Every structure is written in C-alpha cells, then in structure tokens.
Amino acid sequence: MRARASSLGVSLRPHLKTTKSAPIAEIADAGGGATVSTLREAEYLAEHGHHDLVWAVCATPDKLDRAAALLDRGVSLILLTDDPQVASAIASHPSDLRALIEIDSGDHRTGVLPGSDAMLAIGTILGDRLAGVLTHAGQSYRCRSVVEVVEVAEIERAAVVVAADVLRSAGLPCPVVSVGSTPTASHAVSLEGVTEIRPGVYLLGDLFQVAIGSCALEDIAASVLATVIHRSLDRIVIDAGGLALSKDRSTAATDHDAGYGRICTLSGDPTDAIVHEVHQEHGLIRATPGLGLAVGDRVRVLPNHACMTAAAHDRYHVVDQGTTIEEIWERANGW
C-alpha cells in the first residue's frame, strides 16, 4: 500500500482502528503518521512512540481536554469536526488544538457537503486552527465490483478537492486533503489534489475485501482459532460464535457469501466450508462428506470483516507458516 500511495503521489497514513497494535503499527511504518478512531488508540500509540496522529471521528467538547493532554506530551493530534459549536470549542481551547473539517463525499454518515455554507462557517470559526479537510467514502463498502469502487474513488477525490479549493479561495488554510478507505485506496486511478490516504483493513485483509477485489484470499492475515465441540450427521459446531467472529454479514450481498466466516485447516489452508449460523459462543457448520472434522479438532476461521472480528480479542498470536506461535502482540481495545 505504501508503494501504491507513492505511485499516486500521496502520503500513507494507515488507519490503525483495524489492528490497534503497536507491533503492527511498526510493520505499517506508521512512524510517518497514523490514523486512529479512539482517544484510547491515540494514547496507546503515543506510549509507543507514535506522535503524528489524526483522530478520524468527530470530536465533542467533553473530549478536548483529554486530547489536549496528548499535545502536552509532544503528540501532534489533529481532530475532526463537522459542527460549528465544536469548532468554536476547539478554536477557543487554551491548547493549540487543530482540526480537519469532515466532508460528506456520498456516504451520508457524518460530514458537511463540499463547498457548502456550513463548511465555510466551520472553517471561518477554526481560522488558523484549521488543518484541512478529510473524508471517508464509506459507500465503497456497498460496491460490488472494482468498476464501482473506481467510480466511488473519483467521487471521494473530487469532493475533498472542491472543498479544499473553496476554503483556499476564502483565504483559509487547507494543508491536509485526506481521503481513505481500503477499497478506494486500492483502486483509485488518480489522487490529484489529495495529500494523503488512510486505508486500514488492508493491514489484515478479510473476506469482504476479497469479494470486492481489494485483496486475494491468500492475503488475509487474520483468523480465529476454534475447536470442534460437536459433530452429528448434518452439522459441526465450533466454540467460536457471534462474540468471537462477530455477526458481520458483509459478504452476503456479494457473489462470495461466506456466512459468518470461512473454515481453514489448522495450518491455514482454506476449505469450502463456512460458518452458516452463529449463537453467542457456538458456530454451526454444515457437515459434508469431505469435511473430516471430529470433536477436539481445531480449525481457523477467516473473518468477513477483520475490524469487527479483531475487536473481540485482546491479542494476536503470531504464527509462522505452520502452527508455531512466534510472538504475542497486544491490542489496545476500549475508548
């Protein structure tokens, strides 16, 4: 991904919300800057020497003092807002807090429209505390082909470029023009006018990214270890259910429905079996003649959505090409 960012003329600011782990941040070379989704992530990464961070969830006034405490520790933490009152609280805060304006580039989750009066009002309030603009094309996760993702990537790019141009024309600073999702970062044709990308799930990969062409099955780096606890003529049950795997069903609307996860052998070789039903601690697999699993056997389950699945766990067991655990890496869960 770093090579792709370089080829497109932008910086890579990996979003560590997927992995929440300092060792993985090192692998991602996040020393040049990272993205976080919680203040807990920001504090954790700061403890491990990462001092250039963007918090890519809209801030609220009650969190500003906690954010400012990171600045006091020498961390460059840029906030995000789409609200005039929050912008005013940031602009008047005694610490040198800065913020990006979130732009709605089509996902309609949070953000203001590019070039809108609301955007200009927020920029004016922030003044020299304005760090730039940021968007996340979350609608890329509703795409069902690479062609659709390419189209969304251009919509995403155009939205923030328009926003930046309007702010600059109004005499306001806009040094950062930030876009980001793994699908759009993987397939964008041009990022002219953009300064950085913020993909996250590319660090682990998952079945949904495979389904929409952002990675290959062999690129998936994360799986859940589970044990067979029941076998009958028609079903196999493992001790990984909705809590361990998540109930994400993002692959259901694709041509590669993987249920709640795809079964692999203990050594990581994929099978055709999927977890078709989950309860809190139980995952059900349809028994087939070729699926030679017995009670006590262990399997690995590839996730539909690595961010959601990893969030249920407090560590990663890092294995070699076989089954030997080489290292254990912590995660910084919580908010």
Tab-separated table of C-alpha atoms in Angstrom:
chain	number	residue	atom	x	y	z
A	1	MET	CA	0.000	0.000	0.000
A	2	ARG	CA	2.895	2.356	0.678
A	3	ALA	CA	4.227	1.733	-2.838
A	4	ARG	CA	0.760	2.407	-4.243
A	5	ALA	CA	0.492	5.660	-2.302
A	6	SER	CA	3.881	6.721	-3.608
A	7	SER	CA	2.875	5.928	-7.185
A	8	LEU	CA	-0.209	8.122	-6.764
A	9	GLY	CA	1.811	10.980	-5.275
A	10	VAL	CA	0.283	10.931	-1.785
A	11	SER	CA	1.345	10.041	1.742
A	12	LEU	CA	0.088	6.922	3.506
A	13	ARG	CA	-1.416	7.497	6.947
A	14	PRO	CA	-2.582	3.979	7.864
A	15	HIS	CA	-5.763	3.716	9.899
A	16	LEU	CA	-4.907	1.589	12.909
A	17	LYS	CA	-8.516	1.100	14.045
A	18	THR	CA	-8.414	-2.359	12.482
A	19	THR	CA	-5.350	-3.635	14.290
A	20	LYS	CA	-4.934	-1.367	17.361
A	21	SER	CA	-1.478	-2.821	17.933
A	22	ALA	CA	1.924	-1.136	18.241
A	23	PRO	CA	3.875	-4.001	16.618
A	24	ILE	CA	1.587	-3.832	13.595
A	25	ALA	CA	1.988	-0.059	13.511
A	26	GLU	CA	5.712	-0.665	13.187
A	27	ILE	CA	5.151	-3.084	10.307
A	28	ALA	CA	2.916	-0.492	8.643
A	29	ASP	CA	5.719	2.048	9.070
A	30	ALA	CA	3.298	4.349	10.842
A	31	GLY	CA	6.159	6.446	12.176
A	32	GLY	CA	5.329	8.821	9.352
A	33	GLY	CA	1.833	9.330	10.724
A	34	ALA	CA	-1.176	7.207	11.619
A	35	THR	CA	-4.944	7.443	11.909
A	36	VAL	CA	-6.929	6.400	14.982
A	37	SER	CA	-10.617	6.017	15.768
A	38	THR	CA	-10.488	6.485	19.555
A	39	LEU	CA	-8.547	8.514	22.068
A	40	ARG	CA	-7.550	5.247	23.724
A	41	GLU	CA	-5.780	4.259	20.487
A	42	ALA	CA	-4.087	7.653	20.357
A	43	GLU	CA	-2.871	7.377	23.950
A	44	TYR	CA	-1.654	3.822	23.424
A	45	LEU	CA	0.249	4.669	20.246
A	46	ALA	CA	1.755	7.745	21.883
A	47	GLU	CA	3.087	5.483	24.641
A	48	HIS	CA	4.832	3.511	21.889
A	49	GLY	CA	6.454	6.491	20.202
A	50	HIS	CA	3.883	7.443	17.549
A	51	HIS	CA	3.467	11.208	17.747
A	52	ASP	CA	1.800	12.156	14.432
A	53	LEU	CA	-1.859	11.178	14.672
A	54	VAL	CA	-5.227	12.056	13.157
A	55	TRP	CA	-8.311	11.169	15.185
A	56	ALA	CA	-10.780	10.448	12.389
A	57	VAL	CA	-14.030	10.516	14.372
A	58	CYS	CA	-15.835	13.783	15.065
A	59	ALA	CA	-14.786	15.227	18.414
A	60	THR	CA	-17.102	16.626	21.074
A	61	PRO	CA	-16.294	19.384	23.593
A	62	ASP	CA	-16.103	16.996	26.559
A	63	LYS	CA	-13.150	15.181	24.958
A	64	LEU	CA	-10.998	18.208	24.179
A	65	ASP	CA	-9.086	18.301	27.466
A	66	ARG	CA	-8.161	14.639	27.071
A	67	ALA	CA	-6.999	15.315	23.525
A	68	ALA	CA	-5.032	18.350	24.684
A	69	ALA	CA	-3.205	16.209	27.247
A	70	LEU	CA	-1.636	14.367	24.326
A	71	LEU	CA	-0.400	17.651	22.884
A	72	ASP	CA	1.232	18.365	26.234
A	73	ARG	CA	3.155	15.095	25.768
A	74	GLY	CA	4.541	16.245	22.427
A	75	VAL	CA	1.979	14.452	20.258
A	76	SER	CA	0.631	16.096	17.119
A	77	LEU	CA	-3.024	15.068	17.311
A	78	ILE	CA	-5.366	16.553	14.730
A	79	LEU	CA	-9.082	16.392	15.499
A	80	LEU	CA	-12.120	16.175	13.222
A	81	THR	CA	-15.359	18.135	13.247
A	82	ASP	CA	-18.418	18.914	11.156
A	83	ASP	CA	-20.102	21.121	13.753
A	84	PRO	CA	-19.820	24.897	14.346
A	85	GLN	CA	-20.163	24.612	18.141
A	86	VAL	CA	-17.398	22.034	18.341
A	87	ALA	CA	-15.273	24.158	16.014
A	88	SER	CA	-15.764	27.097	18.372
A	89	ALA	CA	-14.732	24.972	21.367
A	90	ILE	CA	-11.601	23.854	19.523
A	91	ALA	CA	-10.731	27.388	18.398
A	92	SER	CA	-11.059	28.770	21.927
A	93	HIS	CA	-9.309	25.927	23.737
A	94	PRO	CA	-6.131	27.058	25.532
A	95	SER	CA	-4.120	24.251	23.965
A	96	ASP	CA	-3.125	24.520	20.320
A	97	LEU	CA	-5.727	22.030	19.124
A	98	ARG	CA	-6.244	21.848	15.364
A	99	ALA	CA	-8.980	20.192	13.363
A	100	LEU	CA	-9.913	18.934	9.945
A	101	ILE	CA	-13.386	19.540	8.553
A	102	GLU	CA	-15.135	16.292	7.719
A	103	ILE	CA	-16.580	16.287	4.206
A	104	ASP	CA	-19.520	14.115	3.192
A	105	SER	CA	-18.433	12.548	-0.108
A	106	GLY	CA	-21.504	10.358	-0.509
A	107	ASP	CA	-21.664	8.046	2.497
A	108	HIS	CA	-24.072	10.389	4.341
A	109	ARG	CA	-22.823	9.308	7.758
A	110	THR	CA	-21.189	12.457	9.116
A	111	GLY	CA	-19.631	15.460	7.440
A	112	VAL	CA	-20.740	18.577	5.589
A	113	LEU	CA	-21.136	18.960	1.860
A	114	PRO	CA	-18.067	20.186	-0.037
A	115	GLY	CA	-18.161	23.916	-0.671
A	116	SER	CA	-21.290	24.406	1.433
A	117	ASP	CA	-22.046	27.394	3.649
A	118	ALA	CA	-21.741	25.050	6.633
A	119	MET	CA	-18.233	24.082	5.591
A	120	LEU	CA	-17.167	27.702	5.171
A	121	ALA	CA	-18.697	28.648	8.517
A	122	ILE	CA	-16.744	25.929	10.313
A	123	GLY	CA	-13.552	26.890	8.507
A	124	THR	CA	-14.002	30.536	9.440
A	125	ILE	CA	-14.559	29.648	13.100
A	126	LEU	CA	-11.454	27.471	13.197
A	127	GLY	CA	-9.313	30.076	11.450
A	128	ASP	CA	-5.652	29.245	11.914
A	129	ARG	CA	-6.677	26.109	13.824
A	130	LEU	CA	-7.965	24.678	10.520
A	131	ALA	CA	-5.734	21.809	9.394
A	132	GLY	CA	-7.596	20.860	6.208
A	133	VAL	CA	-10.343	18.512	5.061
A	134	LEU	CA	-10.977	14.797	5.430
A	135	THR	CA	-13.478	12.339	4.014
A	136	HIS	CA	-14.219	8.631	4.131
A	137	ALA	CA	-16.053	7.087	1.185
A	138	GLY	CA	-17.873	4.503	3.270
A	139	GLN	CA	-20.167	3.814	0.337
A	140	SER	CA	-17.257	1.932	-1.218
A	141	TYR	CA	-18.251	-0.936	1.071
A	142	ARG	CA	-21.554	-1.139	-0.762
A	143	CYS	CA	-19.813	-1.627	-4.103
A	144	ARG	CA	-19.983	-4.993	-5.785
A	145	SER	CA	-17.298	-4.613	-8.448
A	146	VAL	CA	-13.942	-2.950	-8.999
A	147	VAL	CA	-15.558	-0.695	-11.611
A	148	GLU	CA	-17.948	0.638	-8.972
A	149	VAL	CA	-15.099	1.182	-6.500
A	150	VAL	CA	-13.129	3.168	-9.105
A	151	GLU	CA	-16.159	5.418	-9.603
A	152	VAL	CA	-16.553	5.979	-5.854
A	153	ALA	CA	-12.832	6.716	-5.512
A	154	GLU	CA	-13.148	9.536	-8.022
A	155	ILE	CA	-16.250	10.910	-6.254
A	156	GLU	CA	-14.306	10.831	-2.984
A	157	ARG	CA	-11.312	12.620	-4.515
A	158	ALA	CA	-13.397	15.264	-6.248
A	159	ALA	CA	-15.341	16.086	-3.077
A	160	VAL	CA	-12.307	16.964	-0.971
A	161	VAL	CA	-10.538	18.767	-3.809
A	162	VAL	CA	-13.584	21.008	-4.289
A	163	ALA	CA	-13.752	21.571	-0.531
A	164	ALA	CA	-10.070	22.494	-0.349
A	165	ASP	CA	-10.323	24.856	-3.320
A	166	VAL	CA	-13.297	26.698	-1.791
A	167	LEU	CA	-11.571	27.076	1.581
A	168	ARG	CA	-8.373	28.373	-0.006
A	169	SER	CA	-10.325	30.798	-2.171
A	170	ALA	CA	-11.824	32.167	1.048
A	171	GLY	CA	-8.330	32.781	2.401
A	172	LEU	CA	-8.395	29.853	4.806
A	173	PRO	CA	-5.567	27.337	5.270
A	174	CYS	CA	-6.041	23.826	3.920
A	175	PRO	CA	-2.727	21.960	4.007
A	176	VAL	CA	-4.237	18.488	4.503
A	177	VAL	CA	-6.563	16.903	1.926
A	178	SER	CA	-7.245	13.418	3.242
A	179	VAL	CA	-9.226	10.512	1.796
A	180	GLY	CA	-9.429	6.944	2.831
A	181	SER	CA	-10.892	3.505	2.618
A	182	THR	CA	-9.132	0.311	1.677
A	183	PRO	CA	-11.303	-0.246	-1.430
A	184	THR	CA	-10.806	3.262	-2.834
A	185	ALA	CA	-7.124	3.386	-1.908
A	186	SER	CA	-6.649	0.058	-3.665
A	187	HIS	CA	-8.375	1.079	-6.891
A	188	ALA	CA	-8.180	4.882	-7.286
A	189	VAL	CA	-6.925	5.893	-10.722
A	190	SER	CA	-5.947	9.448	-9.770
A	191	LEU	CA	-5.492	11.258	-6.460
A	192	GLU	CA	-4.630	14.645	-7.920
A	193	GLY	CA	-5.178	17.334	-5.298
A	194	VAL	CA	-5.109	14.842	-2.406
A	195	THR	CA	-2.261	14.812	0.129
A	196	GLU	CA	-2.823	11.511	1.978
A	197	ILE	CA	-4.778	8.245	2.090
A	198	ARG	CA	-5.975	6.451	5.236
A	199	PRO	CA	-6.779	2.791	4.468
A	200	GLY	CA	-6.908	0.430	7.429
A	201	VAL	CA	-8.231	-3.071	6.869
A	202	TYR	CA	-5.608	-3.724	4.182
A	203	LEU	CA	-3.238	-4.496	7.064
A	204	LEU	CA	-5.126	-7.738	7.795
A	205	GLY	CA	-7.430	-8.304	4.827
A	206	ASP	CA	-10.758	-10.098	5.076
A	207	LEU	CA	-13.320	-11.994	3.036
A	208	PHE	CA	-15.265	-8.895	2.048
A	209	GLN	CA	-12.144	-7.251	0.638
A	210	VAL	CA	-11.548	-10.438	-1.344
A	211	ALA	CA	-15.133	-10.337	-2.624
A	212	ILE	CA	-14.778	-6.793	-3.997
A	213	GLY	CA	-11.279	-7.280	-5.389
A	214	SER	CA	-9.181	-5.328	-2.886
A	215	CYS	CA	-7.048	-8.333	-1.949
A	216	ALA	CA	-6.653	-12.052	-2.618
A	217	LEU	CA	-7.677	-14.863	-0.287
A	218	GLU	CA	-4.048	-15.652	0.464
A	219	ASP	CA	-3.528	-12.040	1.582
A	220	ILE	CA	-5.789	-12.458	4.630
A	221	ALA	CA	-3.502	-12.352	7.654
A	222	ALA	CA	-6.010	-12.800	10.492
A	223	SER	CA	-8.098	-15.779	11.524
A	224	VAL	CA	-9.856	-17.014	14.650
A	225	LEU	CA	-8.692	-20.285	16.177
A	226	ALA	CA	-11.616	-22.533	17.140
A	227	THR	CA	-12.194	-26.086	18.348
A	228	VAL	CA	-14.853	-28.561	17.222
A	229	ILE	CA	-17.127	-29.240	20.209
A	230	HIS	CA	-19.892	-31.261	18.498
A	231	ARG	CA	-20.347	-33.376	15.397
A	232	SER	CA	-23.503	-35.021	14.096
A	233	LEU	CA	-24.644	-36.247	10.696
A	234	ASP	CA	-25.740	-32.834	9.469
A	235	ARG	CA	-23.670	-30.317	11.407
A	236	ILE	CA	-20.376	-29.485	13.058
A	237	VAL	CA	-20.269	-27.000	15.916
A	238	ILE	CA	-17.212	-24.963	16.917
A	239	ASP	CA	-16.609	-22.891	20.040
A	240	ALA	CA	-16.482	-19.606	18.124
A	241	GLY	CA	-19.800	-17.846	17.698
A	242	GLY	CA	-21.071	-14.316	17.338
A	243	LEU	CA	-18.791	-12.932	20.037
A	244	ALA	CA	-15.590	-14.427	18.652
A	245	LEU	CA	-16.348	-13.968	14.948
A	246	SER	CA	-18.774	-11.005	15.015
A	247	LYS	CA	-22.153	-11.075	13.307
A	248	ASP	CA	-20.935	-9.126	10.303
A	249	ARG	CA	-22.552	-10.452	7.117
A	250	SER	CA	-20.961	-8.099	4.620
A	251	THR	CA	-20.236	-10.880	2.126
A	252	ALA	CA	-23.935	-11.821	1.957
A	253	ALA	CA	-24.657	-9.276	-0.773
A	254	THR	CA	-21.656	-10.324	-2.873
A	255	ASP	CA	-21.105	-13.261	-5.193
A	256	HIS	CA	-18.997	-14.892	-2.469
A	257	ASP	CA	-21.259	-15.289	0.563
A	258	ALA	CA	-19.064	-16.684	3.337
A	259	GLY	CA	-21.700	-16.866	6.048
A	260	TYR	CA	-20.003	-15.731	9.257
A	261	GLY	CA	-16.542	-16.862	8.172
A	262	ARG	CA	-14.701	-19.391	6.041
A	263	ILE	CA	-13.183	-22.506	7.578
A	264	CYS	CA	-9.467	-23.223	7.157
A	265	THR	CA	-7.367	-26.091	8.384
A	266	LEU	CA	-5.191	-25.511	11.418
A	267	SER	CA	-2.262	-24.823	9.089
A	268	GLY	CA	-4.303	-22.178	7.243
A	269	ASP	CA	-5.419	-23.995	4.089
A	270	PRO	CA	-8.911	-22.783	3.074
A	271	THR	CA	-11.777	-25.248	2.700
A	272	ASP	CA	-15.160	-24.761	1.042
A	273	ALA	CA	-16.943	-24.874	4.407
A	274	ILE	CA	-18.378	-21.761	6.040
A	275	VAL	CA	-19.925	-20.912	9.384
A	276	HIS	CA	-23.555	-20.637	8.333
A	277	GLU	CA	-25.113	-19.824	11.710
A	278	VAL	CA	-23.863	-18.361	14.991
A	279	HIS	CA	-25.049	-18.183	18.562
A	280	GLN	CA	-23.167	-16.336	21.289
A	281	GLU	CA	-20.464	-18.994	21.733
A	282	HIS	CA	-21.385	-21.503	19.023
A	283	GLY	CA	-20.656	-21.533	15.303
A	284	LEU	CA	-22.527	-24.031	13.130
A	285	ILE	CA	-21.025	-25.594	10.014
A	286	ARG	CA	-22.905	-27.849	7.612
A	287	ALA	CA	-21.294	-31.280	7.649
A	288	THR	CA	-20.215	-32.603	4.260
A	289	PRO	CA	-18.621	-35.967	3.436
A	290	GLY	CA	-15.258	-34.382	2.665
A	291	LEU	CA	-15.080	-32.338	5.852
A	292	GLY	CA	-13.237	-34.729	8.110
A	293	LEU	CA	-13.547	-32.954	11.437
A	294	ALA	CA	-14.062	-34.607	14.801
A	295	VAL	CA	-14.635	-33.287	18.306
A	296	GLY	CA	-11.383	-31.794	19.565
A	297	ASP	CA	-10.050	-30.875	16.128
A	298	ARG	CA	-9.029	-27.265	15.682
A	299	VAL	CA	-9.728	-25.009	12.719
A	300	ARG	CA	-9.129	-21.407	11.755
A	301	VAL	CA	-11.942	-19.109	10.634
A	302	LEU	CA	-11.291	-16.294	8.161
A	303	PRO	CA	-13.347	-13.182	9.019
A	304	ASN	CA	-15.843	-11.312	6.881
A	305	HIS	CA	-14.789	-8.001	8.433
A	306	ALA	CA	-11.424	-8.070	10.175
A	307	CYS	CA	-12.042	-4.843	12.110
A	308	MET	CA	-15.158	-6.231	13.771
A	309	THR	CA	-13.713	-9.673	14.440
A	310	ALA	CA	-10.411	-8.431	15.851
A	311	ALA	CA	-12.281	-6.100	18.214
A	312	ALA	CA	-13.467	-9.123	20.212
A	313	HIS	CA	-9.922	-10.131	21.111
A	314	ASP	CA	-7.187	-8.599	23.260
A	315	ARG	CA	-4.135	-10.033	21.485
A	316	TYR	CA	-2.775	-11.582	18.317
A	317	HIS	CA	-0.951	-14.902	18.330
A	318	VAL	CA	1.589	-14.553	15.534
A	319	VAL	CA	2.348	-17.866	13.847
A	320	ASP	CA	4.892	-18.941	11.279
A	321	GLN	CA	3.899	-20.692	8.059
A	322	GLY	CA	2.776	-23.636	10.187
A	323	THR	CA	1.262	-23.553	13.666
A	324	THR	CA	4.132	-22.437	15.879
A	325	ILE	CA	3.396	-19.273	17.859
A	326	GLU	CA	6.336	-16.930	17.328
A	327	GLU	CA	5.101	-13.877	19.229
A	328	ILE	CA	2.063	-12.478	21.024
A	329	TRP	CA	1.052	-8.908	20.191
A	330	GLU	CA	-1.263	-6.870	22.396
A	331	ARG	CA	-4.261	-4.814	21.254
A	332	ALA	CA	-5.492	-1.526	22.703
A	333	ASN	CA	-9.240	-2.059	22.955
A	334	GLY	CA	-11.572	0.455	24.543
A	335	TRP	CA	-12.311	4.126	24.107
